């Protein structure tokens, strides 16, 4: 499976992604943007868990690597908490390579992911949560069509909740046509 955006390609994760993923997950700034503690696991132990994660996929979580159109791995995206009965899923993104920040890669990634989800499922909405302080992410998600729909406080963090209903996605696609 390959999902193409204008400037990104989303593909299944492989063992070749482990080194970048480890570097990003141990980075304090990136961890702070994701409201998590930086990973403290050794790289050797991380590889064991990573291999296991790739081998045992879940029907409730789909992880994808984000590559530039030239094939450079710059981040990851995911759709998870997949609820086929409720017809919805949560989405997330992380562009780990700072050289690609503020250049449209995050927006293009989310556009491609959301488009794929709505074209290949009967989901009625996708949703996300992002830190209140991450204004760059808010702006990017709003470009995709996500609308704020609440706030959440958890573990000392404040989150902005956002959603993109299928009906709004369809309206936005029609306007672009």
CSV table of C-alpha atoms in Angstrom, one decimal:
chain,number,residue,atom,x,y,z
A,1,UNK,CA,0.0,0.0,0.0
A,2,UNK,CA,1.3,3.4,-1.0
A,3,UNK,CA,-0.6,6.6,-0.4
A,4,UNK,CA,0.5,9.5,-2.5
A,5,UNK,CA,0.1,13.2,-1.6
A,6,UNK,CA,1.4,16.1,-3.6
A,7,UNK,CA,4.9,16.1,-1.8
A,8,UNK,CA,4.7,13.0,0.4
A,9,UNK,CA,4.3,9.3,0.1
A,10,UNK,CA,2.8,7.3,3.0
A,11,UNK,CA,3.9,3.6,3.2
A,12,UNK,CA,3.9,0.7,5.6
A,13,UNK,CA,6.7,0.9,8.2
A,14,UNK,CA,9.8,-1.3,7.8
A,15,UNK,CA,12.8,-2.2,9.9
A,16,UNK,CA,14.8,0.4,7.9
A,17,UNK,CA,12.7,3.1,9.7
A,18,UNK,CA,13.8,2.0,13.2
A,19,UNK,CA,16.9,4.2,13.4
A,20,UNK,CA,15.0,7.4,12.6
A,21,UNK,CA,12.0,6.4,14.8
A,22,UNK,CA,14.3,5.8,17.7
A,23,UNK,CA,16.1,9.2,17.2
A,24,UNK,CA,12.8,11.0,17.1
A,25,UNK,CA,11.3,9.2,20.1
A,26,UNK,CA,14.4,10.0,22.2
A,27,UNK,CA,14.3,13.7,21.2
A,28,UNK,CA,13.0,15.8,24.2
A,29,UNK,CA,11.6,18.5,21.9
A,30,UNK,CA,9.7,16.1,19.8
A,31,UNK,CA,8.5,14.2,22.8
A,32,UNK,CA,7.2,17.4,24.3
A,33,UNK,CA,5.2,18.2,21.2
A,34,UNK,CA,3.7,14.7,21.5
A,35,UNK,CA,3.0,15.1,25.3
A,36,UNK,CA,5.1,12.0,26.1
A,37,UNK,CA,8.4,11.3,28.0
A,38,UNK,CA,11.4,10.8,25.7
A,39,UNK,CA,12.1,7.1,25.3
A,40,UNK,CA,14.9,5.8,27.6
A,41,UNK,CA,15.1,2.3,26.1
A,42,UNK,CA,18.5,1.2,24.6
A,43,UNK,CA,18.5,1.0,20.8
A,44,UNK,CA,19.1,-2.8,21.0
A,45,UNK,CA,16.0,-3.2,23.2
A,46,UNK,CA,14.0,-0.8,21.0
A,47,UNK,CA,14.8,-2.9,17.9
A,48,UNK,CA,13.4,-6.0,19.6
A,49,UNK,CA,10.1,-4.2,20.4
A,50,UNK,CA,10.1,-2.5,16.9
A,51,UNK,CA,10.4,-5.9,15.1
A,52,UNK,CA,7.6,-7.3,17.3
A,53,UNK,CA,5.4,-4.3,16.5
A,54,UNK,CA,5.9,-4.7,12.8
A,55,UNK,CA,5.2,-8.5,13.0
A,56,UNK,CA,2.0,-8.2,15.0
A,57,UNK,CA,-0.1,-5.6,13.3
A,58,UNK,CA,-3.5,-4.6,14.9
A,59,UNK,CA,-6.8,-4.1,13.2
A,60,UNK,CA,-7.3,-1.1,15.5
A,61,UNK,CA,-4.1,0.7,14.6
A,62,UNK,CA,-2.4,1.5,11.2
A,63,UNK,CA,1.1,3.1,11.3
A,64,UNK,CA,2.7,4.5,8.2
A,65,UNK,CA,6.0,6.1,7.4
A,66,UNK,CA,6.0,9.5,5.8
A,67,UNK,CA,8.5,9.9,3.0
A,68,UNK,CA,9.2,12.8,0.7
A,69,UNK,CA,8.4,12.2,-2.9
A,70,UNK,CA,12.1,11.6,-3.4
A,71,UNK,CA,11.9,8.7,-0.8
A,72,UNK,CA,13.5,10.3,2.3
A,73,UNK,CA,11.8,9.1,5.6
A,74,UNK,CA,10.9,12.3,7.4
A,75,UNK,CA,8.2,11.3,9.9
A,76,UNK,CA,5.2,9.0,10.7
A,77,UNK,CA,1.5,9.1,10.7
A,78,UNK,CA,-1.1,6.8,12.2
A,79,UNK,CA,-4.8,6.1,12.4
A,80,UNK,CA,-5.8,4.3,15.5
A,81,UNK,CA,-8.6,3.7,18.0
A,82,UNK,CA,-10.3,2.4,14.9
A,83,UNK,CA,-13.9,1.9,15.6
A,84,UNK,CA,-15.6,0.2,12.7
A,85,UNK,CA,-19.0,0.1,14.6
A,86,UNK,CA,-18.9,3.8,15.5
A,87,UNK,CA,-17.3,4.5,12.1
A,88,UNK,CA,-14.5,6.7,13.3
A,89,UNK,CA,-10.8,6.7,14.0
A,90,UNK,CA,-8.2,9.0,15.6
A,91,UNK,CA,-5.3,10.2,13.5
A,92,UNK,CA,-1.9,11.5,14.4
A,93,UNK,CA,1.3,12.8,12.7
A,94,UNK,CA,4.8,13.6,13.6
A,95,UNK,CA,7.3,15.1,11.2
A,96,UNK,CA,10.6,14.3,12.9
A,97,UNK,CA,13.0,15.9,10.5
A,98,UNK,CA,13.1,19.6,11.4
A,99,UNK,CA,14.3,20.6,8.0
A,100,UNK,CA,10.8,19.7,6.7
A,101,UNK,CA,8.9,21.8,9.3
A,102,UNK,CA,6.8,24.7,8.0
A,103,UNK,CA,7.1,23.6,4.4
A,104,UNK,CA,3.7,21.9,4.0
A,105,UNK,CA,4.8,18.3,4.6
A,106,UNK,CA,2.6,17.9,7.6
A,107,UNK,CA,-0.5,19.3,5.9
A,108,UNK,CA,0.1,17.2,2.8
A,109,UNK,CA,0.5,14.1,5.0
A,110,UNK,CA,-2.7,14.7,6.8
A,111,UNK,CA,-4.6,15.5,3.6
A,112,UNK,CA,-3.4,12.2,2.0
A,113,UNK,CA,-4.2,10.2,5.1
A,114,UNK,CA,-7.6,11.6,5.6
A,115,UNK,CA,-8.4,11.2,1.9
A,116,UNK,CA,-7.3,7.6,2.0
A,117,UNK,CA,-9.4,6.9,5.1
A,118,UNK,CA,-12.6,8.4,3.7
A,119,UNK,CA,-12.2,6.8,0.3
A,120,UNK,CA,-11.5,3.3,1.7
A,121,UNK,CA,-13.8,3.1,4.7
A,122,UNK,CA,-17.3,4.1,5.6
A,123,UNK,CA,-16.1,6.2,8.6
A,124,UNK,CA,-18.3,9.2,9.4
A,125,UNK,CA,-15.4,11.1,11.0
A,126,UNK,CA,-11.8,11.3,11.9
A,127,UNK,CA,-10.6,13.1,15.0
A,128,UNK,CA,-7.4,14.1,16.8
A,129,UNK,CA,-6.0,15.8,19.8
A,130,UNK,CA,-3.1,18.2,19.8
A,131,UNK,CA,-1.4,20.2,22.5
A,132,UNK,CA,-3.0,23.6,23.1
A,133,UNK,CA,0.4,25.2,22.8
A,134,UNK,CA,1.2,23.6,19.4
A,135,UNK,CA,-0.2,26.4,17.3
A,136,UNK,CA,1.7,25.3,14.2
A,137,UNK,CA,-0.2,22.0,14.3
A,138,UNK,CA,-3.5,23.7,14.8
A,139,UNK,CA,-2.9,25.8,11.7
A,140,UNK,CA,-1.9,22.7,9.7
A,141,UNK,CA,-4.9,20.7,10.8
A,142,UNK,CA,-7.3,23.6,10.0
A,143,UNK,CA,-5.9,23.8,6.5
A,144,UNK,CA,-6.9,20.1,6.1
A,145,UNK,CA,-10.4,20.9,7.3
A,146,UNK,CA,-10.4,19.9,10.9
A,147,UNK,CA,-12.5,22.0,13.2
A,148,UNK,CA,-12.1,22.4,17.0
A,149,UNK,CA,-14.7,20.5,19.0
A,150,UNK,CA,-13.5,20.6,22.6
A,151,UNK,CA,-10.7,20.6,25.1
A,152,UNK,CA,-9.1,17.9,27.2
A,153,UNK,CA,-6.8,18.0,30.3
A,154,UNK,CA,-4.8,14.9,30.9
A,155,UNK,CA,-1.6,14.2,32.8
A,156,UNK,CA,-0.9,17.9,33.2
A,157,UNK,CA,-1.3,18.7,29.5
A,158,UNK,CA,-4.0,20.7,27.8
A,159,UNK,CA,-5.2,19.4,24.5
A,160,UNK,CA,-7.3,20.9,21.7
A,161,UNK,CA,-9.7,18.3,20.3
A,162,UNK,CA,-10.5,18.6,16.6
A,163,UNK,CA,-12.6,16.6,14.1
A,164,UNK,CA,-13.2,16.3,10.4
A,165,UNK,CA,-16.7,14.8,9.6
A,166,UNK,CA,-17.0,13.0,6.3
A,167,UNK,CA,-19.7,15.5,5.2
A,168,UNK,CA,-17.3,18.4,5.7
A,169,UNK,CA,-14.5,16.5,3.9
A,170,UNK,CA,-16.9,15.9,0.9
A,171,UNK,CA,-17.8,19.6,0.8
A,172,UNK,CA,-14.1,20.6,0.8
A,173,UNK,CA,-13.4,18.2,-2.0
A,174,UNK,CA,-16.2,19.5,-4.1
A,175,UNK,CA,-15.0,23.1,-3.7
A,176,UNK,CA,-11.5,22.1,-4.9
A,177,UNK,CA,-13.0,20.4,-8.0
